[in-house]
């Protein structure tokens, strides 16, 4: 089965960006998971394991299996006595049917070649009555005031590049259909919002995170011919100016779904 190439790569600055994104988004996501003591949990596409470790802390007495395709990410992942890292592919989960109480993924589906197959696998390894949770990207939801047209142009090139690599930068809007097609009858949607403004605690961190997304894909974006080094530099300047303003706003919403088997 062909899979998509991971657009961000695993270089040190990208791993630092992912760690910072965890800091920004983990508290709300943990509340969304509604973790209970003793749960048997699977994270699919666990990256640096930062979230998996916090999940293990919240599900006291439980355990988390953190499945990840990249050995580089596993090598850099955080250790935790209740988290077991396993190298593997989300399309073919190496577990028996009905094994986990909770199966979740976050920031994964945009990177996979066949999101429906991944959703089916997540459902298969979830026990009857258990839950499958997702929080995924739809990059069209990024908003700034004042607008950042140079950023918008390369952001759209980023989405086209992700298509070429086999992924889908807009997958977040498809979660409901995906889970229905995977066989779930009970699916609830929600959003986790990012709303930051000049002077709010995470405004600069959020804008930096968006700039870091572009940096992580810089070589591929240029080599693919989808944008030029000048366009990327212009977009980065625009974001730096936005971050330095005293009257700017940045908004976004993560798409979440919770399905019960
Ligand atoms: C953006 S990171 C998210 C990590 C983590 N879920 C989090 O929320 O911090 C996405 C991870 O998915 C992994 N990944 C991509 N395709 C995969 C696949 N087919 N199977 C397993 N992991 C995959 C990447 O290597 C990367 O570490």
PDB file of C-alpha atoms and ligand atoms in Angstrom:
ATOM      1  CA  UNK A   1       0.000   0.000   0.000  1.00  0.00           C
ATOM      2  CA  UNK A   2       1.531   3.342  -1.027  1.00  0.00           C
ATOM      3  CA  UNK A   3       1.687   5.977   1.676  1.00  0.00           C
ATOM      4  CA  UNK A   4       2.195   9.721   1.610  1.00  0.00           C
ATOM      5  CA  UNK A   5       5.558  11.354   2.288  1.00  0.00           C
ATOM      6  CA  UNK A   6       5.637  13.255   5.590  1.00  0.00           C
ATOM      7  CA  UNK A   7       5.634  16.920   4.534  1.00  0.00           C
ATOM      8  CA  UNK A   8       7.263  18.289   7.690  1.00  0.00           C
ATOM      9  CA  UNK A   9      10.200  15.872   8.001  1.00  0.00           C
ATOM     10  CA  UNK A  10      11.892  15.148  11.331  1.00  0.00           C
ATOM     11  CA  UNK A  11      14.752  17.701  11.523  1.00  0.00           C
ATOM     12  CA  UNK A  12      15.459  19.222  14.947  1.00  0.00           C
ATOM     13  CA  UNK A  13      13.700  22.592  14.307  1.00  0.00           C
ATOM     14  CA  UNK A  14      10.588  20.734  13.162  1.00  0.00           C
ATOM     15  CA  UNK A  15      10.655  18.520  16.256  1.00  0.00           C
ATOM     16  CA  UNK A  16      10.915  21.712  18.357  1.00  0.00           C
ATOM     17  CA  UNK A  17       7.910  23.180  16.495  1.00  0.00           C
ATOM     18  CA  UNK A  18       5.888  20.012  17.159  1.00  0.00           C
ATOM     19  CA  UNK A  19       6.800  20.188  20.864  1.00  0.00           C
ATOM     20  CA  UNK A  20       5.631  23.810  20.982  1.00  0.00           C
ATOM     21  CA  UNK A  21       2.393  22.911  19.174  1.00  0.00           C
ATOM     22  CA  UNK A  22       1.833  20.267  21.877  1.00  0.00           C
ATOM     23  CA  UNK A  23       2.258  22.928  24.556  1.00  0.00           C
ATOM     24  CA  UNK A  24      -0.340  25.098  22.838  1.00  0.00           C
ATOM     25  CA  UNK A  25      -2.937  22.431  22.135  1.00  0.00           C
ATOM     26  CA  UNK A  26      -2.635  19.558  24.653  1.00  0.00           C
ATOM     27  CA  UNK A  27      -4.754  20.850  27.576  1.00  0.00           C
ATOM     28  CA  UNK A  28      -7.943  21.271  25.509  1.00  0.00           C
ATOM     29  CA  UNK A  29      -7.351  18.032  23.629  1.00  0.00           C
ATOM     30  CA  UNK A  30      -6.875  16.066  26.874  1.00  0.00           C
ATOM     31  CA  UNK A  31     -10.197  17.422  28.167  1.00  0.00           C
ATOM     32  CA  UNK A  32     -11.842  16.392  24.883  1.00  0.00           C
ATOM     33  CA  UNK A  33     -10.575  12.788  25.288  1.00  0.00           C
ATOM     34  CA  UNK A  34     -12.413  12.454  28.636  1.00  0.00           C
ATOM     35  CA  UNK A  35      -9.820  10.011  29.969  1.00  0.00           C
ATOM     36  CA  UNK A  36     -10.729   7.541  32.715  1.00  0.00           C
ATOM     37  CA  UNK A  37      -8.407   5.669  35.092  1.00  0.00           C
ATOM     38  CA  UNK A  38      -7.192   2.297  33.833  1.00  0.00           C
ATOM     39  CA  UNK A  39      -8.030   2.827  30.164  1.00  0.00           C
ATOM     40  CA  UNK A  40      -6.174   0.867  27.485  1.00  0.00           C
ATOM     41  CA  UNK A  41      -5.361   3.480  24.862  1.00  0.00           C
ATOM     42  CA  UNK A  42      -3.794   3.613  21.409  1.00  0.00           C
ATOM     43  CA  UNK A  43      -2.378   6.764  19.779  1.00  0.00           C
ATOM     44  CA  UNK A  44      -1.853   6.353  16.049  1.00  0.00           C
ATOM     45  CA  UNK A  45       0.954   8.535  14.641  1.00  0.00           C
ATOM     46  CA  UNK A  46       2.392   9.507  18.010  1.00  0.00           C
ATOM     47  CA  UNK A  47       5.333  11.633  16.847  1.00  0.00           C
ATOM     48  CA  UNK A  48       7.464  12.670  19.825  1.00  0.00           C
ATOM     49  CA  UNK A  49       5.113  11.037  22.341  1.00  0.00           C
ATOM     50  CA  UNK A  50       4.536  14.274  24.263  1.00  0.00           C
ATOM     51  CA  UNK A  51       0.779  13.886  24.048  1.00  0.00           C
ATOM     52  CA  UNK A  52       0.916  10.121  24.704  1.00  0.00           C
ATOM     53  CA  UNK A  53       2.787  10.758  27.980  1.00  0.00           C
ATOM     54  CA  UNK A  54       0.248  13.361  29.118  1.00  0.00           C
ATOM     55  CA  UNK A  55      -2.572  10.971  28.183  1.00  0.00           C
ATOM     56  CA  UNK A  56      -0.897   8.248  30.283  1.00  0.00           C
ATOM     57  CA  UNK A  57      -0.667  10.671  33.232  1.00  0.00           C
ATOM     58  CA  UNK A  58      -4.391  11.417  32.976  1.00  0.00           C
ATOM     59  CA  UNK A  59      -5.503   7.781  32.594  1.00  0.00           C
ATOM     60  CA  UNK A  60      -3.929   6.702  35.854  1.00  0.00           C
ATOM     61  CA  UNK A  61      -3.305   2.967  36.071  1.00  0.00           C
ATOM     62  CA  UNK A  62      -3.955   2.629  32.361  1.00  0.00           C
ATOM     63  CA  UNK A  63      -1.539   2.270  29.491  1.00  0.00           C
ATOM     64  CA  UNK A  64      -0.868   3.872  26.133  1.00  0.00           C
ATOM     65  CA  UNK A  65       0.529   2.212  23.036  1.00  0.00           C
ATOM     66  CA  UNK A  66       2.081   4.895  20.814  1.00  0.00           C
ATOM     67  CA  UNK A  67       2.323   3.739  17.217  1.00  0.00           C
ATOM     68  CA  UNK A  68       4.583   5.740  14.913  1.00  0.00           C
ATOM     69  CA  UNK A  69       6.016   5.120  11.456  1.00  0.00           C
ATOM     70  CA  UNK A  70       9.227   7.116  11.825  1.00  0.00           C
ATOM     71  CA  UNK A  71      12.141   5.610  13.776  1.00  0.00           C
ATOM     72  CA  UNK A  72      13.603   9.144  14.070  1.00  0.00           C
ATOM     73  CA  UNK A  73      10.509  10.334  15.925  1.00  0.00           C
ATOM     74  CA  UNK A  74      10.517   7.278  18.199  1.00  0.00           C
ATOM     75  CA  UNK A  75      14.219   7.813  18.952  1.00  0.00           C
ATOM     76  CA  UNK A  76      13.448  11.385  20.057  1.00  0.00           C
ATOM     77  CA  UNK A  77      10.262  10.459  21.937  1.00  0.00           C
ATOM     78  CA  UNK A  78       9.733  11.079  25.632  1.00  0.00           C
ATOM     79  CA  UNK A  79       9.979   8.057  27.972  1.00  0.00           C
ATOM     80  CA  UNK A  80       7.098   7.162  30.300  1.00  0.00           C
ATOM     81  CA  UNK A  81       6.549   3.933  32.276  1.00  0.00           C
ATOM     82  CA  UNK A  82       2.986   3.565  30.970  1.00  0.00           C
ATOM     83  CA  UNK A  83       3.743   4.360  27.304  1.00  0.00           C
ATOM     84  CA  UNK A  84       5.021   1.726  24.902  1.00  0.00           C
ATOM     85  CA  UNK A  85       6.353   2.952  21.529  1.00  0.00           C
ATOM     86  CA  UNK A  86       5.885   0.744  18.522  1.00  0.00           C
ATOM     87  CA  UNK A  87       7.083   1.307  14.975  1.00  0.00           C
ATOM     88  CA  UNK A  88       4.295   0.658  12.488  1.00  0.00           C
ATOM     89  CA  UNK A  89       1.962   1.949   9.808  1.00  0.00           C
ATOM     90  CA  UNK A  90      -1.439   3.436  10.575  1.00  0.00           C
ATOM     91  CA  UNK A  91      -2.914   1.621   7.553  1.00  0.00           C
ATOM     92  CA  UNK A  92      -2.205  -1.797   9.047  1.00  0.00           C
ATOM     93  CA  UNK A  93      -2.390  -1.653  12.813  1.00  0.00           C
ATOM     94  CA  UNK A  94      -0.524  -4.610  14.352  1.00  0.00           C
ATOM     95  CA  UNK A  95      -3.233  -5.391  16.943  1.00  0.00           C
ATOM     96  CA  UNK A  96      -6.085  -7.844  17.397  1.00  0.00           C
ATOM     97  CA  UNK A  97      -9.682  -6.676  16.919  1.00  0.00           C
ATOM     98  CA  UNK A  98     -11.480  -4.993  19.873  1.00  0.00           C
ATOM     99  CA  UNK A  99      -8.255  -4.429  21.818  1.00  0.00           C
ATOM    100  CA  UNK A 100      -8.450  -0.788  23.115  1.00  0.00           C
ATOM    101  CA  UNK A 101     -10.924   1.337  25.098  1.00  0.00           C
ATOM    102  CA  UNK A 102      -9.857   4.485  23.263  1.00  0.00           C
ATOM    103  CA  UNK A 103      -8.070   4.913  19.943  1.00  0.00           C
ATOM    104  CA  UNK A 104      -7.116   8.409  18.833  1.00  0.00           C
ATOM    105  CA  UNK A 105      -5.057  10.274  16.294  1.00  0.00           C
ATOM    106  CA  UNK A 106      -4.087  13.908  16.081  1.00  0.00           C
ATOM    107  CA  UNK A 107      -2.415  15.795  13.230  1.00  0.00           C
ATOM    108  CA  UNK A 108      -2.026  12.460  11.419  1.00  0.00           C
ATOM    109  CA  UNK A 109      -4.641  12.008   8.703  1.00  0.00           C
ATOM    110  CA  UNK A 110      -3.405  14.906   6.547  1.00  0.00           C
ATOM    111  CA  UNK A 111      -0.210  12.864   6.086  1.00  0.00           C
ATOM    112  CA  UNK A 112      -1.566   9.419   5.180  1.00  0.00           C
ATOM    113  CA  UNK A 113      -2.205   7.954   1.744  1.00  0.00           C
ATOM    114  CA  UNK A 114      -5.579   6.395   2.612  1.00  0.00           C
ATOM    115  CA  UNK A 115      -7.406   8.086   5.493  1.00  0.00           C
ATOM    116  CA  UNK A 116     -10.448   5.786   5.170  1.00  0.00           C
ATOM    117  CA  UNK A 117      -8.288   2.694   5.610  1.00  0.00           C
ATOM    118  CA  UNK A 118      -6.727   4.289   8.726  1.00  0.00           C
ATOM    119  CA  UNK A 119     -10.188   5.096  10.138  1.00  0.00           C
ATOM    120  CA  UNK A 120     -11.312   1.497   9.469  1.00  0.00           C
ATOM    121  CA  UNK A 121      -8.251   0.145  11.230  1.00  0.00           C
ATOM    122  CA  UNK A 122      -8.810   2.445  14.215  1.00  0.00           C
ATOM    123  CA  UNK A 123     -12.387   1.184  14.443  1.00  0.00           C
ATOM    124  CA  UNK A 124     -11.326  -2.457  14.137  1.00  0.00           C
ATOM    125  CA  UNK A 125      -8.929  -2.322  17.098  1.00  0.00           C
ATOM    126  CA  UNK A 126     -11.388  -0.378  19.292  1.00  0.00           C
ATOM    127  CA  UNK A 127     -13.589  -2.511  21.572  1.00  0.00           C
ATOM    128  CA  UNK A 128     -17.386  -2.427  21.219  1.00  0.00           C
ATOM    129  CA  UNK A 129     -18.576   0.519  23.327  1.00  0.00           C
ATOM    130  CA  UNK A 130     -15.107   2.084  23.086  1.00  0.00           C
ATOM    131  CA  UNK A 131     -14.326   5.397  21.373  1.00  0.00           C
ATOM    132  CA  UNK A 132     -12.305   6.619  18.419  1.00  0.00           C
ATOM    133  CA  UNK A 133     -11.214  10.272  18.583  1.00  0.00           C
ATOM    134  CA  UNK A 134      -9.570  12.480  15.977  1.00  0.00           C
ATOM    135  CA  UNK A 135      -8.359  16.060  15.761  1.00  0.00           C
ATOM    136  CA  UNK A 136      -7.189  17.081  12.328  1.00  0.00           C
ATOM    137  CA  UNK A 137      -6.226  19.994  10.139  1.00  0.00           C
ATOM    138  CA  UNK A 138      -8.092  21.986   7.537  1.00  0.00           C
ATOM    139  CA  UNK A 139      -5.572  24.645   6.676  1.00  0.00           C
ATOM    140  CA  UNK A 140      -8.118  26.765   4.826  1.00  0.00           C
ATOM    141  CA  UNK A 141      -9.354  27.900   8.273  1.00  0.00           C
ATOM    142  CA  UNK A 142      -6.281  30.016   9.034  1.00  0.00           C
ATOM    143  CA  UNK A 143      -7.313  33.698   9.376  1.00  0.00           C
ATOM    144  CA  UNK A 144      -5.371  36.892  10.082  1.00  0.00           C
ATOM    145  CA  UNK A 145      -6.257  40.502  10.577  1.00  0.00           C
ATOM    146  CA  UNK A 146      -4.791  42.448   8.923  1.00  0.00           C
ATOM    147  CA  UNK A 147      -4.738  39.959   6.024  1.00  0.00           C
ATOM    148  CA  UNK A 148      -1.446  38.409   4.918  1.00  0.00           C
ATOM    149  CA  UNK A 149      -1.721  37.887   1.142  1.00  0.00           C
ATOM    150  CA  UNK A 150       1.878  36.744   0.628  1.00  0.00           C
ATOM    151  CA  UNK A 151       1.408  34.111   3.320  1.00  0.00           C
ATOM    152  CA  UNK A 152      -1.951  33.084   1.804  1.00  0.00           C
ATOM    153  CA  UNK A 153      -0.304  32.440  -1.574  1.00  0.00           C
ATOM    154  CA  UNK A 154       2.370  30.104  -0.196  1.00  0.00           C
ATOM    155  CA  UNK A 155      -0.125  28.506   2.220  1.00  0.00           C
ATOM    156  CA  UNK A 156      -2.165  27.476  -0.770  1.00  0.00           C
ATOM    157  CA  UNK A 157       1.014  26.170  -2.463  1.00  0.00           C
ATOM    158  CA  UNK A 158       1.626  24.167   0.742  1.00  0.00           C
ATOM    159  CA  UNK A 159      -1.784  22.487   0.355  1.00  0.00           C
ATOM    160  CA  UNK A 160      -1.067  21.673  -3.300  1.00  0.00           C
ATOM    161  CA  UNK A 161       2.330  20.257  -2.348  1.00  0.00           C
ATOM    162  CA  UNK A 162       0.730  18.037   0.285  1.00  0.00           C
ATOM    163  CA  UNK A 163      -1.627  16.667  -2.391  1.00  0.00           C
ATOM    164  CA  UNK A 164       1.400  15.819  -4.543  1.00  0.00           C
ATOM    165  CA  UNK A 165       2.970  13.966  -1.617  1.00  0.00           C
ATOM    166  CA  UNK A 166      -0.212  11.902  -1.263  1.00  0.00           C
ATOM    167  CA  UNK A 167      -1.767  13.691   1.728  1.00  0.00           C
ATOM    168  CA  UNK A 168      -4.674  16.111   2.216  1.00  0.00           C
ATOM    169  CA  UNK A 169      -4.246  19.462   3.981  1.00  0.00           C
ATOM    170  CA  UNK A 170      -8.061  19.844   4.201  1.00  0.00           C
ATOM    171  CA  UNK A 171      -8.808  16.399   5.704  1.00  0.00           C
ATOM    172  CA  UNK A 172     -10.265  17.934   8.890  1.00  0.00           C
ATOM    173  CA  UNK A 173     -13.505  18.916   7.123  1.00  0.00           C
ATOM    174  CA  UNK A 174     -14.018  15.276   6.073  1.00  0.00           C
ATOM    175  CA  UNK A 175     -13.941  13.586   9.490  1.00  0.00           C
ATOM    176  CA  UNK A 176     -17.685  12.981   9.788  1.00  0.00           C
ATOM    177  CA  UNK A 177     -17.981  11.358   6.352  1.00  0.00           C
ATOM    178  CA  UNK A 178     -14.817   9.352   6.940  1.00  0.00           C
ATOM    179  CA  UNK A 179     -16.031   7.904  10.232  1.00  0.00           C
ATOM    180  CA  UNK A 180     -19.483   7.123   8.826  1.00  0.00           C
ATOM    181  CA  UNK A 181     -17.857   5.343   5.906  1.00  0.00           C
ATOM    182  CA  UNK A 182     -15.602   3.461   8.323  1.00  0.00           C
ATOM    183  CA  UNK A 183     -18.723   1.992   9.936  1.00  0.00           C
ATOM    184  CA  UNK A 184     -19.524   4.241  12.905  1.00  0.00           C
ATOM    185  CA  UNK A 185     -23.137   5.196  13.545  1.00  0.00           C
ATOM    186  CA  UNK A 186     -22.537   7.531  16.465  1.00  0.00           C
ATOM    187  CA  UNK A 187     -20.214  10.425  15.619  1.00  0.00           C
ATOM    188  CA  UNK A 188     -20.042  13.864  17.245  1.00  0.00           C
ATOM    189  CA  UNK A 189     -18.108  16.803  15.863  1.00  0.00           C
ATOM    190  CA  UNK A 190     -16.565  19.732  17.688  1.00  0.00           C
ATOM    191  CA  UNK A 191     -13.869  22.327  17.169  1.00  0.00           C
ATOM    192  CA  UNK A 192     -10.886  23.374  19.219  1.00  0.00           C
ATOM    193  CA  UNK A 193     -10.291  27.026  18.628  1.00  0.00           C
ATOM    194  CA  UNK A 194      -7.125  29.048  18.300  1.00  0.00           C
ATOM    195  CA  UNK A 195      -7.832  32.716  18.846  1.00  0.00           C
ATOM    196  CA  UNK A 196      -4.805  34.880  19.516  1.00  0.00           C
ATOM    197  CA  UNK A 197      -4.219  38.616  19.379  1.00  0.00           C
ATOM    198  CA  UNK A 198      -1.331  41.037  19.893  1.00  0.00           C
ATOM    199  CA  UNK A 199      -0.404  40.821  23.554  1.00  0.00           C
ATOM    200  CA  UNK A 200      -2.320  37.590  24.301  1.00  0.00           C
ATOM    201  CA  UNK A 201      -0.051  34.897  25.806  1.00  0.00           C
ATOM    202  CA  UNK A 202       0.334  32.661  22.734  1.00  0.00           C
ATOM    203  CA  UNK A 203      -0.079  35.096  19.852  1.00  0.00           C
ATOM    204  CA  UNK A 204       3.579  35.118  18.814  1.00  0.00           C
ATOM    205  CA  UNK A 205       3.956  31.363  19.433  1.00  0.00           C
ATOM    206  CA  UNK A 206       0.977  30.649  17.177  1.00  0.00           C
ATOM    207  CA  UNK A 207       2.232  32.885  14.364  1.00  0.00           C
ATOM    208  CA  UNK A 208       5.704  31.316  14.714  1.00  0.00           C
ATOM    209  CA  UNK A 209       4.124  27.891  14.469  1.00  0.00           C
ATOM    210  CA  UNK A 210       2.533  28.774  11.136  1.00  0.00           C
ATOM    211  CA  UNK A 211       5.840  30.161   9.873  1.00  0.00           C
ATOM    212  CA  UNK A 212       7.517  26.924  11.031  1.00  0.00           C
ATOM    213  CA  UNK A 213       5.070  24.874   8.966  1.00  0.00           C
ATOM    214  CA  UNK A 214       6.354  26.603   5.853  1.00  0.00           C
ATOM    215  CA  UNK A 215       9.994  26.256   6.922  1.00  0.00           C
ATOM    216  CA  UNK A 216       9.574  22.514   7.399  1.00  0.00           C
ATOM    217  CA  UNK A 217       8.453  22.106   3.770  1.00  0.00           C
ATOM    218  CA  UNK A 218      10.671  24.810   2.273  1.00  0.00           C
ATOM    219  CA  UNK A 219      12.959  22.627   0.139  1.00  0.00           C
ATOM    220  CA  UNK A 220      10.107  20.583  -1.281  1.00  0.00           C
ATOM    221  CA  UNK A 221       7.976  23.650  -1.975  1.00  0.00           C
ATOM    222  CA  UNK A 222      10.764  25.235  -3.994  1.00  0.00           C
ATOM    223  CA  UNK A 223      11.919  22.064  -5.772  1.00  0.00           C
ATOM    224  CA  UNK A 224       8.336  21.208  -6.729  1.00  0.00           C
ATOM    225  CA  UNK A 225       8.074  24.596  -8.465  1.00  0.00           C
ATOM    226  CA  UNK A 226       4.937  25.450  -6.479  1.00  0.00           C
ATOM    227  CA  UNK A 227       6.530  28.581  -5.061  1.00  0.00           C
ATOM    228  CA  UNK A 228       9.832  30.418  -5.095  1.00  0.00           C
ATOM    229  CA  UNK A 229      12.371  31.213  -2.388  1.00  0.00           C
ATOM    230  CA  UNK A 230      11.415  34.889  -2.785  1.00  0.00           C
ATOM    231  CA  UNK A 231       7.741  34.145  -2.188  1.00  0.00           C
ATOM    232  CA  UNK A 232       8.627  32.175   0.945  1.00  0.00           C
ATOM    233  CA  UNK A 233      10.842  35.003   2.203  1.00  0.00           C
ATOM    234  CA  UNK A 234       8.068  37.512   1.547  1.00  0.00           C
ATOM    235  CA  UNK A 235       5.550  35.352   3.463  1.00  0.00           C
ATOM    236  CA  UNK A 236       7.966  34.980   6.395  1.00  0.00           C
ATOM    237  CA  UNK A 237       8.499  38.768   6.495  1.00  0.00           C
ATOM    238  CA  UNK A 238       4.776  39.347   6.455  1.00  0.00           C
ATOM    239  CA  UNK A 239       4.261  37.007   9.421  1.00  0.00           C
ATOM    240  CA  UNK A 240       7.154  38.614  11.325  1.00  0.00           C
ATOM    241  CA  UNK A 241       5.544  42.034  10.804  1.00  0.00           C
ATOM    242  CA  UNK A 242       2.171  40.697  11.909  1.00  0.00           C
ATOM    243  CA  UNK A 243       3.722  39.228  15.078  1.00  0.00           C
ATOM    244  CA  UNK A 244       5.299  42.606  15.881  1.00  0.00           C
ATOM    245  CA  UNK A 245       2.070  44.631  15.505  1.00  0.00           C
ATOM    246  CA  UNK A 246       0.049  45.815  18.476  1.00  0.00           C
ATOM    247  CA  UNK A 247      -3.384  45.372  16.830  1.00  0.00           C
ATOM    248  CA  UNK A 248      -3.321  42.012  15.006  1.00  0.00           C
ATOM    249  CA  UNK A 249      -5.455  38.863  15.320  1.00  0.00           C
ATOM    250  CA  UNK A 250      -4.829  35.231  14.321  1.00  0.00           C
ATOM    251  CA  UNK A 251      -7.599  32.642  14.283  1.00  0.00           C
ATOM    252  CA  UNK A 252      -7.980  28.979  13.406  1.00  0.00           C
ATOM    253  CA  UNK A 253     -10.108  25.952  14.393  1.00  0.00           C
ATOM    254  CA  UNK A 254      -9.007  22.340  14.701  1.00  0.00           C
ATOM    255  CA  UNK A 255     -11.609  19.820  13.570  1.00  0.00           C
ATOM    256  CA  UNK A 256     -12.447  17.148  16.121  1.00  0.00           C
ATOM    257  CA  UNK A 257     -14.590  14.015  15.943  1.00  0.00           C
ATOM    258  CA  UNK A 258     -15.575  11.518  18.620  1.00  0.00           C
ATOM    259  CA  UNK A 259     -17.092   8.227  17.470  1.00  0.00           C
ATOM    260  CA  UNK A 260     -18.467   5.380  19.615  1.00  0.00           C
ATOM    261  CA  UNK A 261     -18.220   1.805  18.357  1.00  0.00           C
TER     262      UNK A 261
HETATM  263  C1  LIG B   1       2.390  16.095  13.162  1.00  0.00           C
HETATM  264  S1  LIG B   1       2.949  14.622  13.887  1.00  0.00           S
HETATM  265  C2  LIG B   1       1.768  14.449  15.205  1.00  0.00           C
HETATM  266  C3  LIG B   1       2.296  13.674  16.378  1.00  0.00           C
HETATM  267  C4  LIG B   1       1.346  13.541  17.561  1.00  0.00           C
HETATM  268  N1  LIG B   1       0.143  12.835  17.181  1.00  0.00           N
HETATM  269  C5  LIG B   1       0.980  14.859  18.187  1.00  0.00           C
HETATM  270  O1  LIG B   1      -0.203  15.209  18.203  1.00  0.00           O
HETATM  271  O2  LIG B   1       1.903  15.549  18.657  1.00  0.00           O
HETATM  272  C6  LIG B   1       2.415  13.365  12.762  1.00  0.00           C
HETATM  273  C7  LIG B   1       3.151  12.059  12.962  1.00  0.00           C
HETATM  274  O3  LIG B   1       2.504  11.044  12.176  1.00  0.00           O
HETATM  275  C8  LIG B   1       3.508  10.164  11.702  1.00  0.00           C
HETATM  276  N2  LIG B   1       2.965   9.413  10.557  1.00  0.00           N
HETATM  277  C9  LIG B   1       2.751   9.866   9.301  1.00  0.00           C
HETATM  278  N3  LIG B   1       2.241   8.876   8.529  1.00  0.00           N
HETATM  279  C10 LIG B   1       2.123   7.789   9.327  1.00  0.00           C
HETATM  280  C11 LIG B   1       1.640   6.461   9.125  1.00  0.00           C
HETATM  281  N4  LIG B   1       1.183   6.065   7.936  1.00  0.00           N
HETATM  282  N5  LIG B   1       1.648   5.606  10.166  1.00  0.00           N
HETATM  283  C12 LIG B   1       2.111   5.993  11.398  1.00  0.00           C
HETATM  284  N6  LIG B   1       2.582   7.239  11.648  1.00  0.00           N
HETATM  285  C13 LIG B   1       2.588   8.127  10.633  1.00  0.00           C
HETATM  286  C14 LIG B   1       4.659  11.101  11.356  1.00  0.00           C
HETATM  287  O4  LIG B   1       5.886  10.404  11.279  1.00  0.00           O
HETATM  288  C15 LIG B   1       4.608  12.102  12.495  1.00  0.00           C
HETATM  289  O5  LIG B   1       5.437  11.732  13.564  1.00  0.00           O
END
